[in-house]
PDB file of C-alpha atoms in Angstrom:
ATOM      1  CA  MET A   1      11.150 -20.998  -8.563  1.00  0.00           C
ATOM      2  CA  PRO A   2      10.626 -17.994 -10.850  1.00  0.00           C
ATOM      3  CA  ALA A   3      13.003 -15.089 -10.373  1.00  0.00           C
ATOM      4  CA  GLN A   4      11.786 -11.745  -9.087  1.00  0.00           C
ATOM      5  CA  PRO A   5      10.779  -9.646 -12.142  1.00  0.00           C
ATOM      6  CA  THR A   6      12.527  -6.422 -13.003  1.00  0.00           C
ATOM      7  CA  ARG A   7      10.593  -3.169 -13.250  1.00  0.00           C
ATOM      8  CA  ARG A   8      11.282  -3.004 -17.002  1.00  0.00           C
ATOM      9  CA  GLY A   9      10.162  -6.603 -17.429  1.00  0.00           C
ATOM     10  CA  LEU A  10       6.936  -5.859 -15.598  1.00  0.00           C
ATOM     11  CA  LEU A  11       6.177  -2.908 -17.846  1.00  0.00           C
ATOM     12  CA  VAL A  12       6.836  -4.927 -20.987  1.00  0.00           C
ATOM     13  CA  ALA A  13       4.744  -7.831 -19.746  1.00  0.00           C
ATOM     14  CA  THR A  14       1.873  -5.604 -18.700  1.00  0.00           C
ATOM     15  CA  ALA A  15       1.926  -3.833 -22.034  1.00  0.00           C
ATOM     16  CA  GLY A  16       1.521  -7.204 -23.709  1.00  0.00           C
ATOM     17  CA  PHE A  17      -1.452  -8.091 -21.527  1.00  0.00           C
ATOM     18  CA  GLY A  18      -3.026  -4.696 -22.210  1.00  0.00           C
ATOM     19  CA  LEU A  19      -2.736  -5.075 -25.988  1.00  0.00           C
ATOM     20  CA  ALA A  20      -4.389  -8.474 -25.823  1.00  0.00           C
ATOM     21  CA  ALA A  21      -7.321  -7.343 -23.700  1.00  0.00           C
ATOM     22  CA  PRO A  22      -9.464  -5.602 -26.355  1.00  0.00           C
ATOM     23  CA  ALA A  23      -9.245  -8.596 -28.706  1.00  0.00           C
ATOM     24  CA  PHE A  24     -10.290 -11.028 -26.013  1.00  0.00           C
ATOM     25  CA  ALA A  25     -12.966  -8.660 -24.722  1.00  0.00           C
ATOM     26  CA  SER A  26     -14.637  -8.813 -28.123  1.00  0.00           C
ATOM     27  CA  GLN A  27     -14.587 -12.617 -27.918  1.00  0.00           C
ATOM     28  CA  THR A  28     -16.473 -12.819 -24.613  1.00  0.00           C
ATOM     29  CA  PRO A  29     -20.025 -11.843 -25.606  1.00  0.00           C
ATOM     30  CA  GLY A  30     -22.439 -12.278 -22.745  1.00  0.00           C
ATOM     31  CA  TRP A  31     -19.683 -12.478 -20.149  1.00  0.00           C
ATOM     32  CA  PRO A  32     -19.894 -11.420 -17.468  1.00  0.00           C
ATOM     33  CA  ASN A  33     -23.674 -11.674 -17.249  1.00  0.00           C
ATOM     34  CA  GLN A  34     -23.859 -11.528 -13.452  1.00  0.00           C
ATOM     35  CA  SER A  35     -21.808 -10.408 -10.480  1.00  0.00           C
ATOM     36  CA  LEU A  36     -18.479 -12.104  -9.805  1.00  0.00           C
ATOM     37  CA  ARG A  37     -17.300 -13.641  -6.536  1.00  0.00           C
ATOM     38  CA  LEU A  38     -13.695 -13.500  -5.420  1.00  0.00           C
ATOM     39  CA  VAL A  39     -13.422 -16.063  -2.640  1.00  0.00           C
ATOM     40  CA  VAL A  40     -10.799 -15.436   0.033  1.00  0.00           C
ATOM     41  CA  PRO A  41     -10.339 -18.662   2.027  1.00  0.00           C
ATOM     42  CA  PHE A  42      -9.355 -16.812   5.196  1.00  0.00           C
ATOM     43  CA  THR A  43     -10.983 -14.419   7.660  1.00  0.00           C
ATOM     44  CA  PRO A  44     -11.571 -10.745   6.794  1.00  0.00           C
ATOM     45  CA  GLY A  45      -8.850  -8.247   7.583  1.00  0.00           C
ATOM     46  CA  GLY A  46      -5.807 -10.461   7.067  1.00  0.00           C
ATOM     47  CA  SER A  47      -3.123 -10.070   4.414  1.00  0.00           C
ATOM     48  CA  ASN A  48      -4.903 -12.380   1.962  1.00  0.00           C
ATOM     49  CA  ASP A  49      -8.066 -10.316   2.282  1.00  0.00           C
ATOM     50  CA  ASN A  50      -6.062  -7.142   1.774  1.00  0.00           C
ATOM     51  CA  PHE A  51      -4.471  -8.483  -1.404  1.00  0.00           C
ATOM     52  CA  ALA A  52      -7.884  -9.416  -2.824  1.00  0.00           C
ATOM     53  CA  ARG A  53     -10.037  -6.339  -2.279  1.00  0.00           C
ATOM     54  CA  PRO A  54      -8.216  -3.815  -4.507  1.00  0.00           C
ATOM     55  CA  VAL A  55      -8.188  -6.402  -7.307  1.00  0.00           C
ATOM     56  CA  ALA A  56     -11.928  -6.930  -6.896  1.00  0.00           C
ATOM     57  CA  GLU A  57     -12.519  -3.186  -7.095  1.00  0.00           C
ATOM     58  CA  ALA A  58     -10.430  -2.874 -10.268  1.00  0.00           C
ATOM     59  CA  LEU A  59     -12.216  -5.805 -11.916  1.00  0.00           C
ATOM     60  CA  GLN A  60     -15.571  -4.285 -11.042  1.00  0.00           C
ATOM     61  CA  VAL A  61     -14.657  -1.107 -12.921  1.00  0.00           C
ATOM     62  CA  ALA A  62     -13.144  -2.963 -15.888  1.00  0.00           C
ATOM     63  CA  LEU A  63     -15.955  -5.495 -16.316  1.00  0.00           C
ATOM     64  CA  GLY A  64     -18.912  -3.331 -15.399  1.00  0.00           C
ATOM     65  CA  ARG A  65     -20.289  -5.879 -12.954  1.00  0.00           C
ATOM     66  CA  PRO A  66     -20.134  -6.103  -9.149  1.00  0.00           C
ATOM     67  CA  VAL A  67     -17.218  -8.171  -7.837  1.00  0.00           C
ATOM     68  CA  VAL A  68     -17.929  -9.350  -4.304  1.00  0.00           C
ATOM     69  CA  VAL A  69     -15.154 -10.502  -1.968  1.00  0.00           C
ATOM     70  CA  GLU A  70     -16.495 -13.501  -0.088  1.00  0.00           C
ATOM     71  CA  ASN A  71     -14.570 -14.838   2.926  1.00  0.00           C
ATOM     72  CA  ARG A  72     -14.846 -18.607   3.407  1.00  0.00           C
ATOM     73  CA  PRO A  73     -12.237 -19.487   6.048  1.00  0.00           C
ATOM     74  CA  GLY A  74     -11.414 -22.864   7.527  1.00  0.00           C
ATOM     75  CA  ALA A  75      -9.085 -25.869   7.253  1.00  0.00           C
ATOM     76  CA  ALA A  76      -6.078 -23.728   6.289  1.00  0.00           C
ATOM     77  CA  GLY A  77      -7.904 -22.385   3.245  1.00  0.00           C
ATOM     78  CA  SER A  78      -9.248 -25.717   2.015  1.00  0.00           C
ATOM     79  CA  ILE A  79     -12.919 -24.868   2.611  1.00  0.00           C
ATOM     80  CA  GLY A  80     -12.840 -21.830   0.348  1.00  0.00           C
ATOM     81  CA  ALA A  81     -10.772 -23.640  -2.271  1.00  0.00           C
ATOM     82  CA  ALA A  82     -13.203 -26.565  -2.321  1.00  0.00           C
ATOM     83  CA  PHE A  83     -16.108 -24.169  -2.804  1.00  0.00           C
ATOM     84  CA  VAL A  84     -14.461 -22.584  -5.847  1.00  0.00           C
ATOM     85  CA  ALA A  85     -13.390 -25.933  -7.313  1.00  0.00           C
ATOM     86  CA  ALA A  86     -17.034 -27.055  -7.256  1.00  0.00           C
ATOM     87  CA  ALA A  87     -18.415 -23.826  -8.755  1.00  0.00           C
ATOM     88  CA  PRO A  88     -19.560 -23.595 -12.391  1.00  0.00           C
ATOM     89  CA  PRO A  89     -16.521 -22.941 -14.631  1.00  0.00           C
ATOM     90  CA  ASP A  90     -18.013 -19.839 -16.188  1.00  0.00           C
ATOM     91  CA  GLY A  91     -15.564 -17.227 -14.914  1.00  0.00           C
ATOM     92  CA  HIS A  92     -17.907 -15.768 -12.321  1.00  0.00           C
ATOM     93  CA  THR A  93     -16.252 -17.438  -9.288  1.00  0.00           C
ATOM     94  CA  LEU A  94     -12.571 -16.870  -8.507  1.00  0.00           C
ATOM     95  CA  LEU A  95     -10.183 -17.867  -5.715  1.00  0.00           C
ATOM     96  CA  LEU A  96      -7.487 -15.810  -4.034  1.00  0.00           C
ATOM     97  CA  ALA A  97      -4.705 -18.380  -3.680  1.00  0.00           C
ATOM     98  CA  SER A  98      -1.172 -18.189  -2.324  1.00  0.00           C
ATOM     99  CA  SER A  99       1.884 -20.268  -1.535  1.00  0.00           C
ATOM    100  CA  SER A 100       0.029 -21.659   1.475  1.00  0.00           C
ATOM    101  CA  PHE A 101      -2.595 -23.033  -0.937  1.00  0.00           C
ATOM    102  CA  ALA A 102       0.213 -24.973  -2.605  1.00  0.00           C
ATOM    103  CA  THR A 103       1.613 -26.267   0.686  1.00  0.00           C
ATOM    104  CA  SER A 104      -1.473 -27.066   2.758  1.00  0.00           C
ATOM    105  CA  SER A 105      -3.197 -28.864  -0.113  1.00  0.00           C
ATOM    106  CA  THR A 106      -0.345 -31.379  -0.239  1.00  0.00           C
ATOM    107  CA  ILE A 107      -1.012 -32.779   3.237  1.00  0.00           C
ATOM    108  CA  ARG A 108      -4.752 -32.404   3.742  1.00  0.00           C
ATOM    109  CA  ARG A 109      -7.503 -34.619   2.438  1.00  0.00           C
ATOM    110  CA  THR A 110      -9.561 -32.394   0.180  1.00  0.00           C
ATOM    111  CA  SER A 111     -12.279 -32.763  -2.422  1.00  0.00           C
ATOM    112  CA  PHE A 112     -10.059 -31.009  -4.967  1.00  0.00           C
ATOM    113  CA  ASP A 113      -6.637 -31.365  -6.539  1.00  0.00           C
ATOM    114  CA  ALA A 114      -4.477 -28.249  -6.388  1.00  0.00           C
ATOM    115  CA  LEU A 115      -3.499 -28.631 -10.038  1.00  0.00           C
ATOM    116  CA  ASP A 116      -6.273 -30.554 -11.779  1.00  0.00           C
ATOM    117  CA  SER A 117      -9.258 -28.752 -10.223  1.00  0.00           C
ATOM    118  CA  PHE A 118      -8.295 -25.184 -11.137  1.00  0.00           C
ATOM    119  CA  ASP A 119      -7.329 -22.904 -13.990  1.00  0.00           C
ATOM    120  CA  ALA A 120      -4.413 -20.618 -13.100  1.00  0.00           C
ATOM    121  CA  ILE A 121      -5.635 -17.143 -14.088  1.00  0.00           C
ATOM    122  CA  GLN A 122      -3.061 -14.605 -12.921  1.00  0.00           C
ATOM    123  CA  ARG A 123      -0.284 -14.150 -10.398  1.00  0.00           C
ATOM    124  CA  LEU A 124      -0.626 -10.952  -8.402  1.00  0.00           C
ATOM    125  CA  CYS A 125       2.656 -10.534  -6.577  1.00  0.00           C
ATOM    126  CA  THR A 126       5.604 -12.196  -4.901  1.00  0.00           C
ATOM    127  CA  ALA A 127       7.405 -11.540  -1.626  1.00  0.00           C
ATOM    128  CA  PRO A 128      10.461 -12.776   0.245  1.00  0.00           C
ATOM    129  CA  MET A 129      10.524 -14.635   3.490  1.00  0.00           C
ATOM    130  CA  VAL A 130      12.975 -13.420   6.105  1.00  0.00           C
ATOM    131  CA  VAL A 131      14.852 -15.051   8.952  1.00  0.00           C
ATOM    132  CA  VAL A 132      14.553 -12.975  12.123  1.00  0.00           C
ATOM    133  CA  THR A 133      16.285 -13.853  15.378  1.00  0.00           C
ATOM    134  CA  LYS A 134      15.456 -13.060  18.977  1.00  0.00           C
ATOM    135  CA  PRO A 135      16.779  -9.828  20.503  1.00  0.00           C
ATOM    136  CA  ASN A 136      20.429 -10.057  21.550  1.00  0.00           C
ATOM    137  CA  SER A 137      20.881 -13.249  19.539  1.00  0.00           C
ATOM    138  CA  PRO A 138      24.526 -14.226  19.060  1.00  0.00           C
ATOM    139  CA  PHE A 139      23.807 -15.053  15.410  1.00  0.00           C
ATOM    140  CA  ARG A 140      24.432 -12.225  12.979  1.00  0.00           C
ATOM    141  CA  SER A 141      24.265 -14.348   9.837  1.00  0.00           C
ATOM    142  CA  MET A 142      22.621 -17.539   8.666  1.00  0.00           C
ATOM    143  CA  ASP A 143      25.904 -19.420   8.421  1.00  0.00           C
ATOM    144  CA  GLN A 144      26.552 -18.720  12.116  1.00  0.00           C
ATOM    145  CA  LEU A 145      23.122 -20.080  12.992  1.00  0.00           C
ATOM    146  CA  VAL A 146      23.698 -23.198  10.875  1.00  0.00           C
ATOM    147  CA  ALA A 147      27.149 -23.781  12.384  1.00  0.00           C
ATOM    148  CA  HIS A 148      25.685 -23.620  15.896  1.00  0.00           C
ATOM    149  CA  ALA A 149      22.875 -25.986  14.950  1.00  0.00           C
ATOM    150  CA  ARG A 150      25.404 -28.502  13.605  1.00  0.00           C
ATOM    151  CA  ALA A 151      27.561 -28.269  16.707  1.00  0.00           C
ATOM    152  CA  HIS A 152      24.589 -28.451  19.091  1.00  0.00           C
ATOM    153  CA  PRO A 153      21.879 -30.701  17.602  1.00  0.00           C
ATOM    154  CA  GLY A 154      18.433 -29.941  18.977  1.00  0.00           C
ATOM    155  CA  ALA A 155      19.542 -26.800  20.807  1.00  0.00           C
ATOM    156  CA  LEU A 156      17.843 -24.223  18.568  1.00  0.00           C
ATOM    157  CA  LEU A 157      14.094 -23.653  18.573  1.00  0.00           C
ATOM    158  CA  TYR A 158      12.202 -21.982  15.750  1.00  0.00           C
ATOM    159  CA  GLY A 159       8.606 -20.831  15.587  1.00  0.00           C
ATOM    160  CA  MET A 160       6.125 -22.308  13.136  1.00  0.00           C
ATOM    161  CA  ALA A 161       2.949 -20.270  12.591  1.00  0.00           C
ATOM    162  CA  GLY A 162       0.357 -22.695  11.272  1.00  0.00           C
ATOM    163  CA  LEU A 163       0.710 -26.380  10.415  1.00  0.00           C
ATOM    164  CA  GLY A 164       0.945 -26.844   6.674  1.00  0.00           C
ATOM    165  CA  GLY A 165       1.557 -23.190   5.853  1.00  0.00           C
ATOM    166  CA  VAL A 166       4.387 -21.894   3.724  1.00  0.00           C
ATOM    167  CA  GLY A 167       6.456 -21.000   6.807  1.00  0.00           C
ATOM    168  CA  HIS A 168       6.211 -24.596   7.998  1.00  0.00           C
ATOM    169  CA  PHE A 169       7.167 -26.007   4.599  1.00  0.00           C
ATOM    170  CA  ALA A 170       9.960 -23.489   4.048  1.00  0.00           C
ATOM    171  CA  MET A 171      11.667 -24.578   7.264  1.00  0.00           C
ATOM    172  CA  GLU A 172      11.192 -28.251   6.408  1.00  0.00           C
ATOM    173  CA  ALA A 173      12.816 -27.553   3.038  1.00  0.00           C
ATOM    174  CA  PHE A 174      15.669 -25.766   4.800  1.00  0.00           C
ATOM    175  CA  ASN A 175      16.153 -28.690   7.178  1.00  0.00           C
ATOM    176  CA  LEU A 176      16.334 -31.037   4.189  1.00  0.00           C
ATOM    177  CA  ALA A 177      18.806 -28.819   2.321  1.00  0.00           C
ATOM    178  CA  SER A 178      21.030 -28.334   5.373  1.00  0.00           C
ATOM    179  CA  ARG A 179      20.575 -31.878   6.715  1.00  0.00           C
ATOM    180  CA  LEU A 180      19.680 -30.379  10.059  1.00  0.00           C
ATOM    181  CA  GLN A 181      16.694 -31.085  12.238  1.00  0.00           C
ATOM    182  CA  MET A 182      16.010 -28.096  14.411  1.00  0.00           C
ATOM    183  CA  GLU A 183      13.060 -28.267  16.765  1.00  0.00           C
ATOM    184  CA  ALA A 184       9.846 -26.558  15.673  1.00  0.00           C
ATOM    185  CA  ILE A 185       7.497 -24.903  18.150  1.00  0.00           C
ATOM    186  CA  PRO A 186       4.019 -24.730  16.557  1.00  0.00           C
ATOM    187  CA  TYR A 187       1.735 -21.731  17.047  1.00  0.00           C
ATOM    188  CA  SER A 188      -1.832 -20.990  16.033  1.00  0.00           C
ATOM    189  CA  GLY A 189      -0.708 -17.836  14.223  1.00  0.00           C
ATOM    190  CA  ILE A 190       2.103 -15.374  13.767  1.00  0.00           C
ATOM    191  CA  ALA A 191       1.228 -13.121  16.742  1.00  0.00           C
ATOM    192  CA  PRO A 192       2.026 -15.649  19.509  1.00  0.00           C
ATOM    193  CA  ALA A 193       5.146 -16.712  17.619  1.00  0.00           C
ATOM    194  CA  GLN A 194       6.298 -13.093  17.502  1.00  0.00           C
ATOM    195  CA  ALA A 195       5.661 -12.706  21.228  1.00  0.00           C
ATOM    196  CA  ASP A 196       7.817 -15.716  22.054  1.00  0.00           C
ATOM    197  CA  LEU A 197      10.552 -14.525  19.694  1.00  0.00           C
ATOM    198  CA  VAL A 198      10.685 -11.111  21.364  1.00  0.00           C
ATOM    199  CA  SER A 199      10.734 -12.700  24.826  1.00  0.00           C
ATOM    200  CA  GLY A 200      13.529 -15.056  23.773  1.00  0.00           C
ATOM    201  CA  ARG A 201      11.579 -18.303  24.189  1.00  0.00           C
ATOM    202  CA  ILE A 202      12.416 -19.262  20.609  1.00  0.00           C
ATOM    203  CA  ASP A 203      15.598 -18.519  18.688  1.00  0.00           C
ATOM    204  CA  PHE A 204      14.308 -17.526  15.261  1.00  0.00           C
ATOM    205  CA  LEU A 205      11.440 -17.364  12.786  1.00  0.00           C
ATOM    206  CA  MET A 206      11.269 -17.752   9.027  1.00  0.00           C
ATOM    207  CA  THR A 207       8.243 -15.756   7.913  1.00  0.00           C
ATOM    208  CA  THR A 208       7.096 -13.086   5.474  1.00  0.00           C
ATOM    209  CA  LEU A 209       8.591  -9.634   5.798  1.00  0.00           C
ATOM    210  CA  ALA A 210       5.132  -8.079   6.162  1.00  0.00           C
ATOM    211  CA  SER A 211       4.354 -10.162   9.246  1.00  0.00           C
ATOM    212  CA  VAL A 212       7.383  -8.876  11.182  1.00  0.00           C
ATOM    213  CA  ARG A 213       7.967  -5.505   9.546  1.00  0.00           C
ATOM    214  CA  GLY A 214       6.888  -3.565  12.643  1.00  0.00           C
ATOM    215  CA  LEU A 215       9.346  -5.443  14.853  1.00  0.00           C
ATOM    216  CA  VAL A 216      12.144  -5.050  12.323  1.00  0.00           C
ATOM    217  CA  GLU A 217      11.607  -1.333  11.751  1.00  0.00           C
ATOM    218  CA  ALA A 218      11.470  -0.758  15.518  1.00  0.00           C
ATOM    219  CA  GLY A 219      14.831  -2.488  15.872  1.00  0.00           C
ATOM    220  CA  THR A 220      13.331  -5.132  18.158  1.00  0.00           C
ATOM    221  CA  VAL A 221      14.521  -8.106  16.104  1.00  0.00           C
ATOM    222  CA  PRO A 222      17.231  -8.317  13.428  1.00  0.00           C
ATOM    223  CA  VAL A 223      16.831  -9.792   9.941  1.00  0.00           C
ATOM    224  CA  ILE A 224      19.809 -12.014   9.159  1.00  0.00           C
ATOM    225  CA  ALA A 225      18.769 -13.430   5.775  1.00  0.00           C
ATOM    226  CA  VAL A 226      16.153 -13.425   3.026  1.00  0.00           C
ATOM    227  CA  SER A 227      14.839 -16.555   1.341  1.00  0.00           C
ATOM    228  CA  THR A 228      14.746 -15.368  -2.264  1.00  0.00           C
ATOM    229  CA  ALA A 229      17.254 -16.138  -5.019  1.00  0.00           C
ATOM    230  CA  GLY A 230      18.595 -12.571  -4.932  1.00  0.00           C
ATOM    231  CA  ARG A 231      18.695  -9.741  -2.428  1.00  0.00           C
ATOM    232  CA  VAL A 232      15.574  -7.611  -2.135  1.00  0.00           C
ATOM    233  CA  PRO A 233      15.479  -3.836  -2.754  1.00  0.00           C
ATOM    234  CA  GLU A 234      13.882  -3.128   0.627  1.00  0.00           C
ATOM    235  CA  MET A 235      16.904  -4.618   2.430  1.00  0.00           C
ATOM    236  CA  PRO A 236      19.892  -4.494   0.065  1.00  0.00           C
ATOM    237  CA  ASP A 237      22.384  -5.184   2.849  1.00  0.00           C
ATOM    238  CA  VAL A 238      20.687  -8.397   3.969  1.00  0.00           C
ATOM    239  CA  PRO A 239      22.171 -11.446   2.211  1.00  0.00           C
ATOM    240  CA  THR A 240      20.249 -14.413   0.910  1.00  0.00           C
ATOM    241  CA  ILE A 241      20.311 -17.758   2.673  1.00  0.00           C
ATOM    242  CA  ARG A 242      22.069 -19.228  -0.350  1.00  0.00           C
ATOM    243  CA  GLU A 243      24.775 -16.542  -0.243  1.00  0.00           C
ATOM    244  CA  THR A 244      25.754 -17.104   3.364  1.00  0.00           C
ATOM    245  CA  THR A 245      25.308 -20.868   3.654  1.00  0.00           C
ATOM    246  CA  GLY A 246      26.027 -22.140   0.150  1.00  0.00           C
ATOM    247  CA  LEU A 247      22.905 -24.294   0.402  1.00  0.00           C
ATOM    248  CA  ASP A 248      20.630 -24.938  -2.565  1.00  0.00           C
ATOM    249  CA  PHE A 249      17.687 -23.187  -0.953  1.00  0.00           C
ATOM    250  CA  GLU A 250      15.266 -20.520  -2.141  1.00  0.00           C
ATOM    251  CA  VAL A 251      11.626 -19.713  -1.387  1.00  0.00           C
ATOM    252  CA  THR A 252       9.520 -16.974  -2.935  1.00  0.00           C
ATOM    253  CA  VAL A 253       6.006 -16.470  -1.608  1.00  0.00           C
ATOM    254  CA  TRP A 254       3.269 -15.674  -4.145  1.00  0.00           C
ATOM    255  CA  TRP A 255      -0.408 -14.681  -4.337  1.00  0.00           C
ATOM    256  CA  GLY A 256      -2.628 -15.237  -7.349  1.00  0.00           C
ATOM    257  CA  ILE A 257      -6.094 -15.799  -8.769  1.00  0.00           C
ATOM    258  CA  LEU A 258      -7.474 -19.233  -9.705  1.00  0.00           C
ATOM    259  CA  ALA A 259     -10.792 -20.334 -11.191  1.00  0.00           C
ATOM    260  CA  PRO A 260     -12.616 -23.680 -11.442  1.00  0.00           C
ATOM    261  CA  ARG A 261     -11.127 -25.885 -14.161  1.00  0.00           C
ATOM    262  CA  GLY A 262     -12.824 -25.420 -17.515  1.00  0.00           C
ATOM    263  CA  VAL A 263     -13.328 -21.657 -17.797  1.00  0.00           C
ATOM    264  CA  PRO A 264     -13.541 -20.723 -21.513  1.00  0.00           C
ATOM    265  CA  ALA A 265     -10.180 -19.587 -22.877  1.00  0.00           C
ATOM    266  CA  PRO A 266     -11.355 -16.101 -23.956  1.00  0.00           C
ATOM    267  CA  VAL A 267     -12.652 -15.452 -20.437  1.00  0.00           C
ATOM    268  CA  GLN A 268      -9.371 -16.641 -18.931  1.00  0.00           C
ATOM    269  CA  HIS A 269      -7.426 -14.283 -21.190  1.00  0.00           C
ATOM    270  CA  ARG A 270      -9.705 -11.356 -20.376  1.00  0.00           C
ATOM    271  CA  LEU A 271      -9.330 -11.916 -16.647  1.00  0.00           C
ATOM    272  CA  ASN A 272      -5.578 -12.380 -16.993  1.00  0.00           C
ATOM    273  CA  ALA A 273      -5.240  -9.058 -18.820  1.00  0.00           C
ATOM    274  CA  GLU A 274      -7.508  -7.062 -16.515  1.00  0.00           C
ATOM    275  CA  ILE A 275      -5.843  -8.368 -13.350  1.00  0.00           C
ATOM    276  CA  ALA A 276      -2.404  -7.583 -14.793  1.00  0.00           C
ATOM    277  CA  LYS A 277      -3.545  -3.978 -15.167  1.00  0.00           C
ATOM    278  CA  ALA A 278      -4.957  -3.948 -11.637  1.00  0.00           C
ATOM    279  CA  VAL A 279      -1.678  -4.934  -9.980  1.00  0.00           C
ATOM    280  CA  GLN A 280       0.123  -2.120 -11.820  1.00  0.00           C
ATOM    281  CA  ALA A 281      -2.225   0.593 -10.532  1.00  0.00           C
ATOM    282  CA  PRO A 282      -0.302   3.182  -8.453  1.00  0.00           C
ATOM    283  CA  SER A 283      -2.480   2.594  -5.389  1.00  0.00           C
ATOM    284  CA  TYR A 284      -1.884  -1.160  -5.542  1.00  0.00           C
ATOM    285  CA  LEU A 285       1.844  -0.671  -6.028  1.00  0.00           C
ATOM    286  CA  ARG A 286       1.935   1.459  -2.874  1.00  0.00           C
ATOM    287  CA  PHE A 287       0.004  -1.219  -1.009  1.00  0.00           C
ATOM    288  CA  LEU A 288       2.390  -3.941  -2.190  1.00  0.00           C
ATOM    289  CA  GLU A 289       5.401  -1.898  -1.128  1.00  0.00           C
ATOM    290  CA  ALA A 290       3.940  -1.577   2.364  1.00  0.00           C
ATOM    291  CA  GLU A 291       3.444  -5.354   2.431  1.00  0.00           C
ATOM    292  CA  GLY A 292       7.013  -6.050   1.320  1.00  0.00           C
ATOM    293  CA  ALA A 293       5.730  -7.514  -1.960  1.00  0.00           C
ATOM    294  CA  ARG A 294       6.275  -6.787  -5.650  1.00  0.00           C
ATOM    295  CA  PRO A 295       3.864  -7.011  -8.593  1.00  0.00           C
ATOM    296  CA  ALA A 296       4.537 -10.166 -10.583  1.00  0.00           C
ATOM    297  CA  PRO A 297       1.903 -10.747 -13.289  1.00  0.00           C
ATOM    298  CA  LEU A 298       2.401 -13.586 -15.754  1.00  0.00           C
ATOM    299  CA  GLY A 299       0.784 -14.846 -18.916  1.00  0.00           C
ATOM    300  CA  LEU A 300      -1.609 -17.777 -18.580  1.00  0.00           C
ATOM    301  CA  PRO A 301       0.897 -20.511 -19.584  1.00  0.00           C
ATOM    302  CA  GLU A 302       3.626 -19.021 -17.402  1.00  0.00           C
ATOM    303  CA  PHE A 303       1.443 -18.854 -14.306  1.00  0.00           C
ATOM    304  CA  ARG A 304       0.152 -22.367 -14.926  1.00  0.00           C
ATOM    305  CA  ASP A 305       3.748 -23.634 -15.120  1.00  0.00           C
ATOM    306  CA  ALA A 306       4.798 -21.658 -12.032  1.00  0.00           C
ATOM    307  CA  LEU A 307       1.881 -23.058 -10.031  1.00  0.00           C
ATOM    308  CA  ARG A 308       2.682 -26.610 -11.110  1.00  0.00           C
ATOM    309  CA  THR A 309       6.345 -26.187 -10.203  1.00  0.00           C
ATOM    310  CA  ASP A 310       5.444 -24.852  -6.763  1.00  0.00           C
ATOM    311  CA  VAL A 311       2.892 -27.550  -5.936  1.00  0.00           C
ATOM    312  CA  LEU A 312       5.161 -30.368  -7.110  1.00  0.00           C
ATOM    313  CA  ARG A 313       8.061 -28.945  -5.119  1.00  0.00           C
ATOM    314  CA  TRP A 314       6.038 -28.866  -1.899  1.00  0.00           C
ATOM    315  CA  ARG A 315       4.646 -32.338  -2.527  1.00  0.00           C
ATOM    316  CA  GLN A 316       8.215 -33.599  -2.702  1.00  0.00           C
ATOM    317  CA  VAL A 317       9.136 -31.756   0.506  1.00  0.00           C
ATOM    318  CA  ALA A 318       6.081 -33.233   2.248  1.00  0.00           C
ATOM    319  CA  THR A 319       7.152 -36.726   1.197  1.00  0.00           C
ATOM    320  CA  GLU A 320      10.827 -36.355   2.091  1.00  0.00           C
ATOM    321  CA  ALA A 321      10.138 -34.615   5.407  1.00  0.00           C
ATOM    322  CA  ARG A 322       7.203 -36.931   6.177  1.00  0.00           C
ATOM    323  CA  ILE A 323       4.860 -34.046   6.899  1.00  0.00           C
ATOM    324  CA  THR A 324       1.403 -35.165   7.955  1.00  0.00           C
ATOM    325  CA  VAL A 325      -1.669 -33.634   9.581  1.00  0.00           C
ATOM    326  CA  ASN A 326      -2.866 -35.443  12.678  1.00  0.00           C
TER     327      ASN A 326
END
């Protein structure tokens, strides 16, 4: 998984994208010649929707055409993704994708292939997952939790918000790495999982920081580990799972923009450059900070490689853990 970028690295990378933009802009005559659609494959008002709208607004200013955010929820994001995959590859239809796109597409029958049906345009940001335990939990570190799980097989319960989502796959990957099989309690979303964590019905959750930030800041639940390769600036005293357990485990959540396969290269480069600028805007940086995320733009080849690595990793986890959708 790609490492979290440094601030200096982000500035250098963004400068490179910005220098390339005028050249590619001159090579896209006649584009865009209509409004653009940025499809969010989830309901309005959620985190995915929130990540998309500021980018759409920035693109609208940069390109001089309306950019409409269109919500097409259903089937864990597959309905919206299928719509974009089938759209004309002219750069006027885009998809807001995320780590859950990479995970859910590995176990659902879809009309598209997560890799072959899309062009990877630009990564927006990355974020850690966190392990939070119930109030008054005896576990103050991940190694304590693992030791208890080894000594008492089947005793610990963890919440799983959404079958096929990144939280589901991250825990399956952890079970494989640790050779444990803790019992998952599935929920329709993060809110009921949080409620059961606070009430003590489940022992812990592995989820994004943004989804539990309110509980953490209120002191209701403790964070005992982060999933990323290194510690995160927001919580410098919280160790990584790898640090405390010695396990070969790391998960970084990402959000990005995809397009139907076959978009002309100059259009891809133009979009890549303009979106890189958008995620560096001060207002977007403040938004990302509130979401526990960091800007993480990449060049076209780098994002394509990162997407492939992520999808192939989760396909392997799905096979080894025998994850299926009933």
